[in-house]
Coordinates of C-alpha atoms and ligand atoms in Angstrom, one line a residue:
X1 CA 9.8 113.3 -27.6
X2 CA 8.8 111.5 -30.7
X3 CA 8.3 107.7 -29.8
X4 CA 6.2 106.4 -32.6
X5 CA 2.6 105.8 -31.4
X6 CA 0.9 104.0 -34.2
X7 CA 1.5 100.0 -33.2
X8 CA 1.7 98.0 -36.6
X9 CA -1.5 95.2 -36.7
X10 CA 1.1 92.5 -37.7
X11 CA 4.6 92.0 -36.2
X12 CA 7.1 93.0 -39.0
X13 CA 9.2 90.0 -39.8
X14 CA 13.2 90.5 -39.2
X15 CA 14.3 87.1 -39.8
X16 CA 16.8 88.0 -42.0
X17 CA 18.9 91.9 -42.1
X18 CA 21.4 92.2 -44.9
X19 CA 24.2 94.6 -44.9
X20 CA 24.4 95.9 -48.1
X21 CA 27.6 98.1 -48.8
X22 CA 26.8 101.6 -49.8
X23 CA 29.8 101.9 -52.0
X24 CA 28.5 99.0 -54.1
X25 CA 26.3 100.1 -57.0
X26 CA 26.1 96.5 -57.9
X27 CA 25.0 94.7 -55.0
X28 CA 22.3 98.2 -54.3
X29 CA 20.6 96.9 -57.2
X30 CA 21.2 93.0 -56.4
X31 CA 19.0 93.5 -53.0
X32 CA 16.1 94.9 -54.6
X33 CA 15.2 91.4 -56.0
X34 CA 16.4 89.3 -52.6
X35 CA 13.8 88.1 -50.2
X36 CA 15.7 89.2 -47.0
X37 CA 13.2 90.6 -44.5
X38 CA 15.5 94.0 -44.1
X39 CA 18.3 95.9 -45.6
X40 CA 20.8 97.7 -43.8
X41 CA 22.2 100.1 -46.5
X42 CA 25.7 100.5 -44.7
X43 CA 27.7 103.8 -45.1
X44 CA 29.5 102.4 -42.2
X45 CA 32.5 99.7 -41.8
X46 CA 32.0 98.6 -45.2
X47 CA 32.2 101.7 -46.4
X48 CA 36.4 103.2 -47.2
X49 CA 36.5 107.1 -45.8
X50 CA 37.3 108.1 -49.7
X51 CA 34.1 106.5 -51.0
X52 CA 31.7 108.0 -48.2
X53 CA 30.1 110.9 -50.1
X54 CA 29.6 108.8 -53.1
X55 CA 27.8 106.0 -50.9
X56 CA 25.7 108.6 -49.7
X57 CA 24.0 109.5 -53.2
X58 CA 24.3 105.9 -53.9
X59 CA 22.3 105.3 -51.2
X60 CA 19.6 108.0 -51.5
X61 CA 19.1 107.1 -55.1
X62 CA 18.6 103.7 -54.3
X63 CA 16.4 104.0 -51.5
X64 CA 14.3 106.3 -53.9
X65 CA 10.3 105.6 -54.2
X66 CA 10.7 102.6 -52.1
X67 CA 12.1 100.8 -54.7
X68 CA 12.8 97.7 -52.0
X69 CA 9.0 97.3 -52.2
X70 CA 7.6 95.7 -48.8
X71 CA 10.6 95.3 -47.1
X72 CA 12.7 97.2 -43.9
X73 CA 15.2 99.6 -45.4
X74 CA 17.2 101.3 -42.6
X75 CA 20.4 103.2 -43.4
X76 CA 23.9 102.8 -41.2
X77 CA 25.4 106.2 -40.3
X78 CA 28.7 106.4 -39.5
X79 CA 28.8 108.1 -35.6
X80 CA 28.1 111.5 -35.0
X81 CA 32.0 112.6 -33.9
X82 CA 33.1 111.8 -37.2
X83 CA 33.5 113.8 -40.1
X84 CA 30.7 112.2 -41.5
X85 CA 28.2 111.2 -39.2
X86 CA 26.0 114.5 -39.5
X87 CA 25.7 114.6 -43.2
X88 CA 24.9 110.8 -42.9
X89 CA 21.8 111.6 -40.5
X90 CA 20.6 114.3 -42.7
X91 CA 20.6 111.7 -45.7
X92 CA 19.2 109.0 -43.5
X93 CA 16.4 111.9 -42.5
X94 CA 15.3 112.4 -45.6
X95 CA 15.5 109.3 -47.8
X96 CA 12.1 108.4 -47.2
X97 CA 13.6 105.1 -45.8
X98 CA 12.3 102.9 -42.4
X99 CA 14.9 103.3 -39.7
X100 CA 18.3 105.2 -38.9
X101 CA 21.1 102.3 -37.5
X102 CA 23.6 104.3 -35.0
X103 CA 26.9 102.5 -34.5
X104 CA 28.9 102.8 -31.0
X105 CA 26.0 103.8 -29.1
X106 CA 27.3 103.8 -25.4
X107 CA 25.0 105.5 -23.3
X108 CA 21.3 106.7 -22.9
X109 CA 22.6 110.3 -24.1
X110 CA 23.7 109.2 -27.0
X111 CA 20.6 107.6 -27.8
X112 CA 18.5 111.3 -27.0
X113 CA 21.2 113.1 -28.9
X114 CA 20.8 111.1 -32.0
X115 CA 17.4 111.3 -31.6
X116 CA 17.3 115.0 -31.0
X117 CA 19.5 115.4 -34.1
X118 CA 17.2 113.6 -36.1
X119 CA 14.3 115.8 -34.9
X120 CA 16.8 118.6 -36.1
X121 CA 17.7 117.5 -39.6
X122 CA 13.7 116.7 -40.1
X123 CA 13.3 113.2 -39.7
X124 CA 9.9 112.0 -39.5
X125 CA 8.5 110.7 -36.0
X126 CA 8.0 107.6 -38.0
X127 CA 12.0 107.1 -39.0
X128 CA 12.4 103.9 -36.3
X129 CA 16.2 104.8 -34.4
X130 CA 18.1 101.2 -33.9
X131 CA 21.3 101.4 -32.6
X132 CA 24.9 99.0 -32.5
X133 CA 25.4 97.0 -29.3
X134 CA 29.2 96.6 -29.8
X135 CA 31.2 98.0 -27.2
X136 CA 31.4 96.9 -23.6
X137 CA 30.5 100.5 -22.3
X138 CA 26.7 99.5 -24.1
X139 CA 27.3 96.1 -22.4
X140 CA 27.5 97.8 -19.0
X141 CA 25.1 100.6 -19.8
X142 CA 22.4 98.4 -21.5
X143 CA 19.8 99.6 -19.0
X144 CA 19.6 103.4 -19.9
X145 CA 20.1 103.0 -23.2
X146 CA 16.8 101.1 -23.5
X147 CA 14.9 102.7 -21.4
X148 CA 16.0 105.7 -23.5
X149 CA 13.4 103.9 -25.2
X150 CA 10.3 105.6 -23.9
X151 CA 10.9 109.2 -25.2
X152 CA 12.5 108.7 -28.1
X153 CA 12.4 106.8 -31.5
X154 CA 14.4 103.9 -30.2
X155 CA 13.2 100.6 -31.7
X156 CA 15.6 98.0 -31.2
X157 CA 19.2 96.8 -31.2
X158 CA 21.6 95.2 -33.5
X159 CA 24.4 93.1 -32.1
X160 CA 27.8 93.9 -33.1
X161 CA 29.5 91.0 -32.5
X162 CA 32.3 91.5 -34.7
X163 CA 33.6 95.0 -32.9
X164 CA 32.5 93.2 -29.6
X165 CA 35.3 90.4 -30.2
X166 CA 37.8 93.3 -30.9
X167 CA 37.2 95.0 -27.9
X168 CA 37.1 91.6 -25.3
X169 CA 40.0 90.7 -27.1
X170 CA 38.1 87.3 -27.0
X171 CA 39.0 83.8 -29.2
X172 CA 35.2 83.6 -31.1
X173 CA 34.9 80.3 -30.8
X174 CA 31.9 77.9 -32.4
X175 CA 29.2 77.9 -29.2
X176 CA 29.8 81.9 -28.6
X177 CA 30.7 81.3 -25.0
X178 CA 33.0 85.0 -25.0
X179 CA 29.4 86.8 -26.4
X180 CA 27.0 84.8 -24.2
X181 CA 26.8 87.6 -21.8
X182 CA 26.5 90.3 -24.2
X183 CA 23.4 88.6 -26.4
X184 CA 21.2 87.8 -23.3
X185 CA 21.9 91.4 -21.5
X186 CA 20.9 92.6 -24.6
X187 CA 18.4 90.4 -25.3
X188 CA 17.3 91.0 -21.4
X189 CA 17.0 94.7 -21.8
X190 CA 15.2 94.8 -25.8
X191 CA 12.6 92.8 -24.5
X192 CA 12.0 94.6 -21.2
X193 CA 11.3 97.6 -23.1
X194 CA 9.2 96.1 -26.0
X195 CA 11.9 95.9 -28.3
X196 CA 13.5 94.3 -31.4
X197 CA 16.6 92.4 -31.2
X198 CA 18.8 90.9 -34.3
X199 CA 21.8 88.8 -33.8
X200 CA 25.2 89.7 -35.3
X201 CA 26.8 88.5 -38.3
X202 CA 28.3 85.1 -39.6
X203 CA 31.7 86.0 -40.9
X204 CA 32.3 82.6 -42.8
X205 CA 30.2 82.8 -45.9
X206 CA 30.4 79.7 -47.7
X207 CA 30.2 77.7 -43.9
X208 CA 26.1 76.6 -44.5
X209 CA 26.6 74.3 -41.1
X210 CA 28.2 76.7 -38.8
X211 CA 25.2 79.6 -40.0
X212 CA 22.6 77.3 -39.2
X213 CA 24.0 76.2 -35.9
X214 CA 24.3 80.3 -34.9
X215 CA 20.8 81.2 -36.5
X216 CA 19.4 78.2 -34.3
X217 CA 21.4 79.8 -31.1
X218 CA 20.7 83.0 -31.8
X219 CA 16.6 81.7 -32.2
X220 CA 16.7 79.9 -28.9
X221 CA 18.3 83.2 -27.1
X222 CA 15.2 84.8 -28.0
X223 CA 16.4 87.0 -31.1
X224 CA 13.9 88.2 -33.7
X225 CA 16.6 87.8 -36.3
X226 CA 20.2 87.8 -38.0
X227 CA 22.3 90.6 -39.5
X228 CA 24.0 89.2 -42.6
X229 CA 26.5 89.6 -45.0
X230 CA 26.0 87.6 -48.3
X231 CA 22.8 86.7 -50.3
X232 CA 23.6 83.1 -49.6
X233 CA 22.9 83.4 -45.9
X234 CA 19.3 84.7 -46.5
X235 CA 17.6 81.5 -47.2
X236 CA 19.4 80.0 -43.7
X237 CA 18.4 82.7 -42.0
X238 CA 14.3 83.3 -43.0
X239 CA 14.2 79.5 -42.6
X240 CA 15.2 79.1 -38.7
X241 CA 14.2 82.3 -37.6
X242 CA 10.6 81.0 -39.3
X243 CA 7.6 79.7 -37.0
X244 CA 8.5 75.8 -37.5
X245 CA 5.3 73.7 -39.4
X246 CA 5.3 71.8 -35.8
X247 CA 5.3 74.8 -33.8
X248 CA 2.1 76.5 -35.7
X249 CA 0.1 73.5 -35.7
X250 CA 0.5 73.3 -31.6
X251 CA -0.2 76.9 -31.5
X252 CA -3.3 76.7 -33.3
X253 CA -4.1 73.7 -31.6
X254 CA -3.9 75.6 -28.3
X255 CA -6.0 78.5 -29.8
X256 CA -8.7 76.3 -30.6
X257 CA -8.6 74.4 -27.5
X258 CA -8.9 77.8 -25.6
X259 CA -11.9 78.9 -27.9
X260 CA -14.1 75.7 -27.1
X261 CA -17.2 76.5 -24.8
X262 CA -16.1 74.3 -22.2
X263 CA -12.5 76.4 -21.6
X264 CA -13.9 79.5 -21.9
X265 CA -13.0 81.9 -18.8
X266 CA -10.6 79.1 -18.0
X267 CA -6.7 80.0 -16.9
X268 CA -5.4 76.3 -17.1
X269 CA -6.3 73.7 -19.6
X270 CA -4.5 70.3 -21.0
X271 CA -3.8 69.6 -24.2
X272 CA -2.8 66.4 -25.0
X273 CA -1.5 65.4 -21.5
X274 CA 0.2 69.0 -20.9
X275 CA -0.3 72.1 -19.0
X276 CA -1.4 74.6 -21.0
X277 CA -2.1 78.3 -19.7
X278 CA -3.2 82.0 -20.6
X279 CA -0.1 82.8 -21.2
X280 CA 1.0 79.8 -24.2
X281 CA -2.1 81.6 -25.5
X282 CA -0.5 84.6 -25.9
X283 CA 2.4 83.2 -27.2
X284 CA 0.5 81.0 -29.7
X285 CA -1.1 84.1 -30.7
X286 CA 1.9 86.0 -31.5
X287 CA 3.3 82.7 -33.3
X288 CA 0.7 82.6 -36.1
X289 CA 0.6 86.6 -35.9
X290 CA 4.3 86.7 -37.1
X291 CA 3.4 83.6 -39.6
X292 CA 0.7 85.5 -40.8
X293 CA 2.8 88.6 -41.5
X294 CA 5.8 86.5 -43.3
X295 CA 3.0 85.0 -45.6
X296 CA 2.0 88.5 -46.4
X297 CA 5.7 90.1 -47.1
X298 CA 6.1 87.3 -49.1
X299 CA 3.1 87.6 -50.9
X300 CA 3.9 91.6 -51.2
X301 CA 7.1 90.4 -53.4
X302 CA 5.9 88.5 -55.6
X303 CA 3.3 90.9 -56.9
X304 CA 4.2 93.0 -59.7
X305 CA 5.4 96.7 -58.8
Ligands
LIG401 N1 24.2 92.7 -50.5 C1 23.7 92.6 -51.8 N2 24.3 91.9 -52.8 C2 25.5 91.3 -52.5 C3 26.1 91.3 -51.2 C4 25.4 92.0 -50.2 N3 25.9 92.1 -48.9 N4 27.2 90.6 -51.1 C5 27.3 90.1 -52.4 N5 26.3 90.5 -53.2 C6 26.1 90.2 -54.6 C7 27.3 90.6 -55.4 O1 27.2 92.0 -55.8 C8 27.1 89.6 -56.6 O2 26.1 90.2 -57.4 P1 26.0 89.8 -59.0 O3 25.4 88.4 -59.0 O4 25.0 90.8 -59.5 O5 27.4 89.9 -59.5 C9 26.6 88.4 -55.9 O6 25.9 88.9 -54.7 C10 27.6 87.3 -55.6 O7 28.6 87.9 -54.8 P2 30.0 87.2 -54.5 O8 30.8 87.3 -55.7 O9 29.8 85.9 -53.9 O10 30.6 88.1 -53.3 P3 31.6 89.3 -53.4 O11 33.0 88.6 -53.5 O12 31.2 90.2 -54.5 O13 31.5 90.0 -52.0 C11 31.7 90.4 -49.7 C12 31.8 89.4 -50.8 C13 31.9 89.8 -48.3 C14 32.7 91.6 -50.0 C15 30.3 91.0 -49.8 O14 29.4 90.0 -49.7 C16 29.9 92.2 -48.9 O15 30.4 93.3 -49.1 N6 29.1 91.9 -47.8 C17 28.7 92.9 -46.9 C18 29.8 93.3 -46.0 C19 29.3 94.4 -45.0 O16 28.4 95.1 -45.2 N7 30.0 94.5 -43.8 C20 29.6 95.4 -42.8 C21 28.7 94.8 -41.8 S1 29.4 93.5 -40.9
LIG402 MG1 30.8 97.9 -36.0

């Protein structure tokens, strides 16, 4: 059992996740100067089987004296029944890096047996676990493999929509209607268990329009933010997944309206001719929280190292 028990003051921004190919010495170096919230330093898919060791090092030398400053480093593994998988973990272990991303996951099990072999390799409680949702056995067994949750370092899921596709044998089309299941069960189950959810990726890079549309889909499901493959998407991406200027200056207004004399100890109020309760408190609350702590990574990068 080693679910992490120090909750962080601020909610950590994860408006924006990059994949960034282990096997790529160039575009290593390239993230450590882009303001993407996270980086998922992939020894994974976009990794060929010839060039894993190599990645590996890459990786580990990159990742060295948290030389991405502020921001979410978590390495991809490839899965424990491959030839690589365990070496992967024990890299992953002791990089001194954020979180561990397991691909395939399809069952609570699997999410305690990566865990346990993380415990075995030496991982620190603190190494956050986020696992793939991207086949439809973790479709069906979404349940237990969150509520794996609770004894172990699960923190949240990362949509695989790409593998998904593969294995529906569906026609992606622009509104997502083959994944809408998929994202809210997922969705459904992160959230029941307290946690974080990122959308897949946007295959067509140099499509601006069709990004923002699935950033501003994936935002209305409820996800915290989207995995993505090019620098050019991380602008889109921070932006919509972003507390909008009109949303923070209701939820402040709602704040202050609950803080006057007159409301206090009050359940109900209105605010400019609308029902307003405890629980858009709550909400407004975790609005500017999440502002607050994108105004402070921000602030983090710019500072000298
Ligand atoms: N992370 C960091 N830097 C990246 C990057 C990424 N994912 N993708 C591109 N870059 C860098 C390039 O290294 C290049 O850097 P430079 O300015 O120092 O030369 C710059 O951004 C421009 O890259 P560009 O020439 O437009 O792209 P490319 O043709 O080199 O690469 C891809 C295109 C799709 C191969 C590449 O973006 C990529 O590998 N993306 C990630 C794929 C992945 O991880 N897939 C698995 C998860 S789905
Ligand atoms: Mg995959």
């Amino acid at each position: 059992m080693t679910r992490r028990t120090d909750k962080p003051l601020l909610p950590r921004p994860r408006r924006s996740c990059l994949y960034v190919p282990g096997a790529n010495a160039r575009a290593l170096e390239k993230a450590k100067s882009l303001p993407a919230d996270a980086f998922i330093l992939d020894l994974e898919d976009a990794v060929a089987p010839e060039a894993k060791a190599d990645a590996r090092q890459a990786i580990r030398k990159a990742a060295h004296n948290r030389a991405y400053g502020a921001r979410d480093v978590v390495i991809r593994v490839n899965g424990l029944e491959t030839e690589w998988g365990q070496d992967d973990l024990e890299t992953a272990a002791s990089a001194g890096v954020d979180g561990v991303l397991a691909p395939k996951v399809a069952s609570g099990d699997d999410v305690c047996f990566i865990d346990q072999s993380l415990d075995d390799a030496g991982a620190s409680p603190e190494l956050g676990l986020w696992v793939m949702i991207e086949t439809p056995l973790a479709i069906l067994n979404i349940n237990e493999i969150v509520a794996a949750s609770t004894d172990t370092r699960l923190i949240g899921l990362v949509m695989g929509t790409n593998d998904l596709a593969k294995e529906f044998n569906a026609v992606p089309t622009p509104d997502r209607s083959a994944f809408m299941y998929s994202l809210s069960a997922a969705l459904v189950a992160a959230r029941a268990y307290g946690l974080a959810a990122i959308d897949g990726v946007y295959n067509d890079i140099r499509n601006e329009a069709g990004l923002s549309a699935e950033c501003e889909q994936g935002r209305a499901l409820g996800f915290d933010g989207k995995t993505l493959i090019h620098p050019s998407q991380i602008e889109t991406a921070n932006r919509i997944f972003s507390p909008g200027e009109a949303e923070l200056s209701h939820a402040k207004a709602v704040i202050e309206a609950f803080a006057l004399p007159e409301n206090r100890g009050k359940g109900v109020i209105s605010l400019n001719g609308q029902m307003v309760e405890l629980l858009h408190l709550e909400q407004a609350e975790r609005l500017v929280a999440m502002h607050d702590s994108i105004v402070q990574l921000e602030a983090s990068s710019r500072s000298p190292a």
